[in-house]
Short mmCIF file of C-alpha atoms in Angstrom, two decimals:
data_model
loop_
_atom_site.label_atom_id
_atom_site.label_comp_id
_atom_site.label_asym_id
_atom_site.label_seq_id
_atom_site.Cartn_x
_atom_site.Cartn_y
_atom_site.Cartn_z
CA UNK A 1 -70.91 -88.66 56.96
CA UNK A 2 -74.66 -88.38 57.60
CA UNK A 3 -73.66 -85.27 60.07
CA UNK A 4 -71.76 -83.62 57.78
CA UNK A 5 -74.94 -83.28 55.30
CA UNK A 6 -76.69 -82.14 58.25
CA UNK A 7 -74.58 -78.99 59.42
CA UNK A 8 -74.38 -78.46 55.43
CA UNK A 9 -78.33 -78.56 55.43
CA UNK A 10 -77.96 -76.28 59.15
CA UNK A 11 -76.20 -73.54 56.95
CA UNK A 12 -78.39 -74.32 53.82
CA UNK A 13 -81.41 -72.64 56.49
CA UNK A 14 -78.83 -70.22 57.94
CA UNK A 15 -78.16 -68.64 54.41
CA UNK A 16 -81.11 -68.70 52.43
CA UNK A 17 -79.98 -71.37 50.39
CA UNK A 18 -82.60 -73.60 48.30
CA UNK A 19 -79.90 -76.18 47.28
CA UNK A 20 -76.32 -76.77 46.88
CA UNK A 21 -73.92 -78.27 44.05
CA UNK A 22 -70.58 -80.16 45.01
CA UNK A 23 -68.11 -80.62 42.69
CA UNK A 24 -64.74 -80.70 44.27
CA UNK A 25 -63.88 -84.32 44.22
CA UNK A 26 -62.48 -84.48 47.66
CA UNK A 27 -65.69 -82.47 49.75
CA UNK A 28 -67.79 -85.18 47.85
CA UNK A 29 -65.40 -87.58 50.08
CA UNK A 30 -65.46 -86.23 52.81
CA UNK A 31 -69.62 -85.74 52.41
CA UNK A 32 -70.33 -89.19 50.79
CA UNK A 33 -66.92 -91.34 51.92
CA UNK A 34 -67.27 -92.18 47.59
CA UNK A 35 -63.63 -91.59 47.07
CA UNK A 36 -63.30 -90.47 42.66
CA UNK A 37 -61.34 -89.03 40.00
CA UNK A 38 -63.80 -88.51 37.21
CA UNK A 39 -60.72 -86.84 34.99
CA UNK A 40 -62.36 -84.21 32.75
CA UNK A 41 -66.44 -86.25 33.43
CA UNK A 42 -69.00 -84.73 35.62
CA UNK A 43 -69.33 -85.92 39.08
CA UNK A 44 -71.65 -83.91 41.64
CA UNK A 45 -73.41 -84.09 45.05
CA UNK A 46 -76.21 -82.13 44.79
CA UNK A 47 -78.00 -81.35 48.38
CA UNK A 48 -81.80 -79.85 47.88
CA UNK A 49 -83.75 -78.11 51.43
CA UNK A 50 -85.62 -80.45 52.47
CA UNK A 51 -85.34 -83.49 50.01
CA UNK A 52 -83.44 -86.50 49.35
CA UNK A 53 -79.78 -86.01 48.13
CA UNK A 54 -78.04 -87.65 45.55
CA UNK A 55 -75.06 -88.17 43.39
CA UNK A 56 -74.27 -88.18 39.83
CA UNK A 57 -71.68 -89.76 38.54
CA UNK A 58 -69.86 -91.45 35.66
CA UNK A 59 -72.04 -95.03 34.69
CA UNK A 60 -68.81 -96.45 34.85
CA UNK A 61 -68.17 -95.66 38.46
CA UNK A 62 -71.50 -96.63 39.76
CA UNK A 63 -70.76 -100.00 41.12
CA UNK A 64 -68.40 -98.37 43.26
CA UNK A 65 -70.56 -95.78 44.46
CA UNK A 66 -73.25 -97.82 45.51
CA UNK A 67 -70.40 -100.08 47.87
CA UNK A 68 -68.99 -96.85 49.29
CA UNK A 69 -71.34 -93.93 49.40
CA UNK A 70 -73.42 -93.10 52.37
CA UNK A 71 -76.10 -91.08 50.32
CA UNK A 72 -78.08 -93.99 49.24
CA UNK A 73 -79.21 -92.17 46.07
CA UNK A 74 -76.97 -93.12 43.27
CA UNK A 75 -77.58 -91.45 39.52
CA UNK A 76 -75.39 -91.20 36.70
CA UNK A 77 -74.17 -89.85 33.11
CA UNK A 78 -73.12 -92.34 30.05
CA UNK A 79 -70.33 -90.23 28.43
CA UNK A 80 -72.75 -89.43 25.49
CA UNK A 81 -74.51 -87.95 27.88
CA UNK A 82 -75.17 -84.01 28.46
CA UNK A 83 -74.20 -84.27 32.63
CA UNK A 84 -76.01 -80.97 32.80
CA UNK A 85 -79.05 -82.04 31.52
CA UNK A 86 -79.12 -84.83 33.55
CA UNK A 87 -78.36 -82.99 36.56
CA UNK A 88 -81.80 -81.37 35.36
CA UNK A 89 -83.82 -84.42 34.46
CA UNK A 90 -82.94 -85.77 38.42
CA UNK A 91 -83.72 -82.66 40.09
CA UNK A 92 -86.90 -82.44 41.57
CA UNK A 93 -88.80 -78.69 41.63
CA UNK A 94 -87.05 -75.75 41.06
CA UNK A 95 -83.40 -74.79 42.47
CA UNK A 96 -83.29 -71.68 42.99
CA UNK A 97 -80.29 -70.14 44.77
CA UNK A 98 -78.28 -73.06 44.64
CA UNK A 99 -74.98 -72.99 46.84
CA UNK A 100 -71.89 -73.50 44.56
CA UNK A 101 -67.55 -73.98 45.09
CA UNK A 102 -66.14 -70.72 43.12
CA UNK A 103 -62.86 -71.38 43.23
CA UNK A 104 -63.84 -75.51 41.62
CA UNK A 105 -65.92 -74.98 38.78
CA UNK A 106 -63.85 -73.36 36.19
CA UNK A 107 -65.82 -71.04 33.91
CA UNK A 108 -66.81 -73.33 31.19
CA UNK A 109 -68.43 -75.80 33.76
CA UNK A 110 -70.64 -72.64 35.33
CA UNK A 111 -71.91 -71.19 32.05
CA UNK A 112 -72.50 -75.17 31.45
CA UNK A 113 -75.03 -74.93 34.29
CA UNK A 114 -76.79 -71.81 34.53
CA UNK A 115 -77.38 -72.71 31.12
CA UNK A 116 -79.35 -75.93 32.04
CA UNK A 117 -80.22 -75.35 35.53
CA UNK A 118 -82.13 -72.10 35.84
CA UNK A 119 -81.25 -70.92 39.27
CA UNK A 120 -82.23 -67.77 40.30
CA UNK A 121 -78.80 -66.78 41.75
CA UNK A 122 -75.68 -68.01 42.83
CA UNK A 123 -73.99 -68.01 46.76
CA UNK A 124 -70.33 -69.38 47.18
CA UNK A 125 -70.21 -72.41 49.79
CA UNK A 126 -66.02 -72.51 49.99
CA UNK A 127 -65.58 -70.56 53.05
CA UNK A 128 -68.16 -73.06 55.08
CA UNK A 129 -66.84 -76.35 53.72
CA UNK A 130 -63.29 -74.79 54.80
CA UNK A 131 -63.91 -74.32 57.86
CA UNK A 132 -65.52 -77.19 58.38
CA UNK A 133 -62.65 -79.77 57.30
CA UNK A 134 -59.94 -77.48 59.47
CA UNK A 135 -61.81 -79.00 62.60
CA UNK A 136 -60.77 -82.69 62.02
CA UNK A 137 -62.74 -85.49 63.54
CA UNK A 138 -61.35 -87.94 65.91
CA UNK A 139 -61.08 -90.53 62.71
CA UNK A 140 -59.64 -87.58 60.09
CA UNK A 141 -56.44 -87.34 63.59
CA UNK A 142 -56.33 -91.47 63.37
CA UNK A 143 -55.78 -91.41 59.55
CA UNK A 144 -53.22 -88.37 60.14
CA UNK A 145 -51.40 -90.30 62.48
CA UNK A 146 -51.08 -93.11 60.38
CA UNK A 147 -49.67 -90.63 57.18
CA UNK A 148 -46.69 -88.95 58.95
CA UNK A 149 -45.48 -92.62 60.92
CA UNK A 150 -45.89 -93.90 57.10
CA UNK A 151 -43.59 -90.59 55.76
CA UNK A 152 -41.70 -91.01 58.50
CA UNK A 153 -40.92 -94.49 57.70
CA UNK A 154 -39.40 -93.51 55.03
CA UNK A 155 -37.37 -90.33 55.45
CA UNK A 156 -35.12 -93.73 58.10
CA UNK A 157 -35.03 -95.40 55.33
CA UNK A 158 -34.15 -92.47 52.72
CA UNK A 159 -31.42 -91.74 54.60
CA UNK A 160 -29.17 -94.67 54.57
CA UNK A 161 -28.72 -93.67 50.36
CA UNK A 162 -27.18 -90.88 51.84
CA UNK A 163 -23.84 -90.89 50.89
CA UNK A 164 -20.94 -88.17 49.35
CA UNK A 165 -21.41 -88.05 45.56
CA UNK A 166 -24.97 -89.21 45.18
CA UNK A 167 -27.49 -86.52 44.12
CA UNK A 168 -30.53 -84.99 44.78
CA UNK A 169 -32.75 -86.54 42.15
CA UNK A 170 -31.52 -90.61 42.92
CA UNK A 171 -32.69 -89.61 46.36
CA UNK A 172 -36.12 -88.52 45.66
CA UNK A 173 -36.23 -92.20 43.63
CA UNK A 174 -35.53 -93.62 46.20
CA UNK A 175 -37.96 -92.19 48.14
CA UNK A 176 -40.97 -92.19 46.40
CA UNK A 177 -40.16 -96.15 45.52
CA UNK A 178 -40.19 -96.51 49.40
CA UNK A 179 -43.66 -94.58 49.86
CA UNK A 180 -45.01 -97.57 47.43
CA UNK A 181 -43.51 -99.96 49.72
CA UNK A 182 -44.84 -98.53 52.99
CA UNK A 183 -48.14 -98.33 51.19
CA UNK A 184 -49.09 -94.77 50.33
CA UNK A 185 -51.14 -94.11 47.68
CA UNK A 186 -48.80 -91.46 46.29
CA UNK A 187 -47.05 -88.85 47.38
CA UNK A 188 -48.35 -85.96 48.66
CA UNK A 189 -46.38 -83.18 46.50
CA UNK A 190 -43.11 -83.18 44.89
CA UNK A 191 -40.74 -84.59 46.59
CA UNK A 192 -38.09 -82.20 47.94
CA UNK A 193 -34.32 -83.11 48.07
CA UNK A 194 -31.84 -80.31 48.25
CA UNK A 195 -28.50 -79.86 48.83
CA UNK A 196 -25.44 -77.45 49.62
CA UNK A 197 -26.81 -74.00 48.55
CA UNK A 198 -30.04 -75.36 47.12
CA UNK A 199 -31.27 -75.81 50.48
CA UNK A 200 -31.20 -71.66 50.31
CA UNK A 201 -34.15 -72.01 47.62
CA UNK A 202 -37.33 -72.78 50.08
CA UNK A 203 -39.42 -74.37 46.57
CA UNK A 204 -35.94 -75.51 45.15
CA UNK A 205 -36.08 -78.34 42.68
CA UNK A 206 -33.92 -81.19 42.98
CA UNK A 207 -31.69 -82.28 40.19
CA UNK A 208 -28.14 -83.42 39.21
CA UNK A 209 -26.67 -81.84 41.79
CA UNK A 210 -23.59 -84.34 43.57
CA UNK A 211 -24.31 -84.28 47.90
CA UNK A 212 -20.65 -83.52 48.95
CA UNK A 213 -18.85 -82.74 52.50
CA UNK A 214 -19.74 -79.95 54.90
CA UNK A 215 -22.59 -78.90 53.33
CA UNK A 216 -26.75 -78.97 55.01
CA UNK A 217 -28.93 -81.60 52.68
CA UNK A 218 -32.63 -80.62 53.39
CA UNK A 219 -35.64 -83.36 53.06
CA UNK A 220 -38.99 -81.86 52.43
CA UNK A 221 -41.84 -84.63 51.58
CA UNK A 222 -44.78 -85.88 52.62
CA UNK A 223 -47.66 -88.63 51.41
CA UNK A 224 -51.13 -89.53 51.27
CA UNK A 225 -52.61 -92.12 53.05
CA UNK A 226 -56.62 -93.40 53.54
CA UNK A 227 -57.04 -89.98 51.26
CA UNK A 228 -54.96 -88.12 53.79
CA UNK A 229 -51.52 -86.26 53.84
CA UNK A 230 -48.49 -85.59 56.12
CA UNK A 231 -46.26 -82.96 55.59
CA UNK A 232 -43.02 -82.46 56.81
CA UNK A 233 -39.58 -81.34 56.37
CA UNK A 234 -35.76 -81.97 58.33
CA UNK A 235 -32.48 -80.69 57.67
CA UNK A 236 -29.31 -82.69 58.49
CA UNK A 237 -25.57 -81.43 58.19
CA UNK A 238 -22.79 -84.17 55.80
CA UNK A 239 -19.97 -84.19 58.07
CA UNK A 240 -19.10 -80.58 59.62
CA UNK A 241 -21.18 -77.27 58.29
CA UNK A 242 -19.57 -73.68 59.10
CA UNK A 243 -20.92 -71.43 62.15
CA UNK A 244 -22.66 -69.37 60.63
CA UNK A 245 -25.03 -72.61 58.89
CA UNK A 246 -24.90 -73.87 62.74
CA UNK A 247 -26.56 -71.08 64.25
CA UNK A 248 -29.02 -70.99 61.16
CA UNK A 249 -29.60 -74.54 62.57
CA UNK A 250 -30.04 -73.54 65.72
CA UNK A 251 -31.93 -70.60 65.16
CA UNK A 252 -34.93 -71.75 62.88
CA UNK A 253 -35.47 -75.18 65.73
CA UNK A 254 -35.99 -72.05 68.81
CA UNK A 255 -38.37 -70.90 66.18
CA UNK A 256 -40.38 -74.00 66.01
CA UNK A 257 -40.39 -75.41 69.21
CA UNK A 258 -41.52 -71.30 70.27
CA UNK A 259 -44.54 -71.56 67.26
CA UNK A 260 -45.25 -74.76 69.41
CA UNK A 261 -45.31 -73.77 72.69
CA UNK A 262 -47.30 -70.89 72.39
CA UNK A 263 -50.04 -72.38 70.43
CA UNK A 264 -53.47 -73.45 72.01
CA UNK A 265 -56.99 -72.93 71.65
CA UNK A 266 -58.28 -69.07 71.41
CA UNK A 267 -54.77 -67.31 70.31
CA UNK A 268 -54.66 -66.00 66.90
CA UNK A 269 -52.96 -67.80 64.32
CA UNK A 270 -50.16 -64.63 63.46
CA UNK A 271 -49.57 -64.77 66.79
CA UNK A 272 -47.48 -67.87 66.72
CA UNK A 273 -46.01 -66.97 63.83
CA UNK A 274 -44.92 -64.37 65.87
CA UNK A 275 -43.95 -66.56 68.16
CA UNK A 276 -41.55 -68.12 65.36
CA UNK A 277 -40.50 -64.76 63.59
CA UNK A 278 -39.73 -62.85 66.79
CA UNK A 279 -37.13 -65.76 67.49
CA UNK A 280 -35.63 -65.59 64.31
CA UNK A 281 -35.43 -62.07 63.87
CA UNK A 282 -33.89 -61.72 67.39
CA UNK A 283 -30.94 -63.47 65.89
CA UNK A 284 -30.60 -61.21 62.71
CA UNK A 285 -32.30 -62.97 60.77
CA UNK A 286 -35.80 -61.53 60.03
CA UNK A 287 -35.14 -60.79 56.46
CA UNK A 288 -34.17 -64.51 55.62
CA UNK A 289 -37.36 -65.82 57.04
CA UNK A 290 -39.42 -65.38 53.67
CA UNK A 291 -42.61 -66.96 53.93
CA UNK A 292 -45.32 -67.89 56.41
CA UNK A 293 -45.43 -70.19 59.33
CA UNK A 294 -47.84 -72.62 58.11
CA UNK A 295 -50.51 -73.86 56.60
CA UNK A 296 -53.51 -76.50 56.83
CA UNK A 297 -53.55 -79.88 56.07
CA UNK A 298 -55.66 -82.93 55.59
CA UNK A 299 -57.54 -84.75 52.40
CA UNK A 300 -55.39 -81.65 50.75
CA UNK A 301 -51.44 -80.45 51.10
CA UNK A 302 -52.28 -77.37 51.57
CA UNK A 303 -56.05 -75.85 52.89
CA UNK A 304 -57.20 -73.62 56.05
CA UNK A 305 -56.15 -72.01 58.20
CA UNK A 306 -53.15 -70.28 56.60
CA UNK A 307 -50.87 -69.60 59.51
CA UNK A 308 -49.35 -65.51 58.79
CA UNK A 309 -48.90 -62.45 60.50
CA UNK A 310 -52.07 -60.71 59.20
CA UNK A 311 -54.48 -63.59 60.29
CA UNK A 312 -56.27 -62.83 63.34
CA UNK A 313 -58.86 -65.83 63.24
CA UNK A 314 -58.51 -67.76 66.33
CA UNK A 315 -57.55 -70.87 66.67
CA UNK A 316 -59.88 -73.97 67.52
CA UNK A 317 -59.76 -77.29 68.91
CA UNK A 318 -58.99 -79.68 66.22
CA UNK A 319 -57.65 -77.76 63.96
CA UNK A 320 -54.51 -79.07 62.57
CA UNK A 321 -51.72 -77.90 60.53
CA UNK A 322 -47.39 -77.11 59.73
CA UNK A 323 -44.93 -75.40 62.14
CA UNK A 324 -42.30 -74.78 59.29
CA UNK A 325 -40.36 -71.99 59.80
CA UNK A 326 -36.54 -71.55 57.73
CA UNK A 327 -33.95 -68.98 57.15
CA UNK A 328 -32.59 -68.84 54.12
CA UNK A 329 -28.88 -67.38 52.71
CA UNK A 330 -28.85 -67.47 49.16
CA UNK A 331 -25.38 -69.13 48.14
CA UNK A 332 -24.63 -70.63 51.58
CA UNK A 333 -27.27 -73.15 52.91
CA UNK A 334 -30.49 -73.09 54.54
CA UNK A 335 -32.52 -74.59 57.24
CA UNK A 336 -36.46 -75.18 57.27
CA UNK A 337 -37.78 -77.34 60.19
CA UNK A 338 -41.58 -78.59 59.80
CA UNK A 339 -43.85 -80.43 61.69
CA UNK A 340 -48.04 -81.36 61.76
CA UNK A 341 -49.48 -80.39 64.57
CA UNK A 342 -52.91 -80.12 66.36
CA UNK A 343 -55.04 -77.93 68.50
CA UNK A 344 -56.11 -80.08 71.86
CA UNK A 345 -58.49 -79.05 74.03
CA UNK A 346 -55.89 -76.90 76.66
CA UNK A 347 -53.12 -76.82 74.20
CA UNK A 348 -51.40 -78.96 71.20
CA UNK A 349 -49.88 -82.30 69.64
CA UNK A 350 -46.76 -82.39 67.75
CA UNK A 351 -48.46 -85.63 65.47
CA UNK A 352 -44.55 -85.48 64.04
CA UNK A 353 -41.92 -87.45 65.83
CA UNK A 354 -38.97 -87.61 63.63
CA UNK A 355 -35.66 -86.19 65.76
CA UNK A 356 -35.10 -82.42 65.14
CA UNK A 357 -31.51 -81.97 66.92
CA UNK A 358 -29.14 -81.37 64.18
CA UNK A 359 -27.96 -84.90 63.42
CA UNK A 360 -24.82 -84.97 60.97
CA UNK A 361 -25.44 -87.96 58.15
CA UNK A 362 -21.50 -89.28 56.76
#
């Protein structure tokens, strides 16, 4: 954790920042090792240039913070304190140009901070933190692999409950039960199980529709383990499917593999989106691939980078993201196949391993 704060301090000096206030609980965890959900209470990591950093947190979390945080200075506030006044009391000297996370700081909190702290100016540090988080450390990769292994085990177990007549929401319940059984903290997002024509809805909501023969069944699921998320999608056939759905499946599989093969350091995110999109367009389904290729994955289910056709940023080693092309035909069915991948020194490693060939269930 200390090396991350050292990088933060280097950024401060480069960008003329006198101090930083980190309030996103995930960023606090990333920089200190202290994980907390403060709910409506104030949590902040304050880093002054040239002085000791400290955590200000609810008094009820003090013991947990002292045992987990790499930042030794812990300050607390009670439920009857004004936490912004407490923050000001804990700061030595003037605050100057203050770095904040604009996306995480509500207008109400910003107004209270600015009224009490007296910073001379404010500067957003969100992009710097996102860039740091996008390149995963060996420890983070280990945690991600564990999370992915767990969700794949959950899917294997869940498939045993698939049968004609079971509802989408019943399968969701079974999958989320299995997540708890394998030791997950919680689902990474609302578990998605869609069947038949519902598979043509990229963000469909599972309901009471019963699975029927000769249709598609899509699972999009993930979980949190050790603070890190997994996210995979697999699509199956319930019995025999028609020729068009068969073509759609194999087109999406080819697009998924083309994007993975195109992934390596130094190419643009736009180029790997294009590699997948070209396969789908050539097959005649270009207008049915209606979303980006993928997104970053880590402490959040969706984080930097966004993998789409306008992102000309270059891939760097240790950046981890999803590859999830899809084709969706309204009223008929859809296919999405999603893997979690990480850029290596000379290419890519696919972290998800659940089989991708068309599998017939039932």
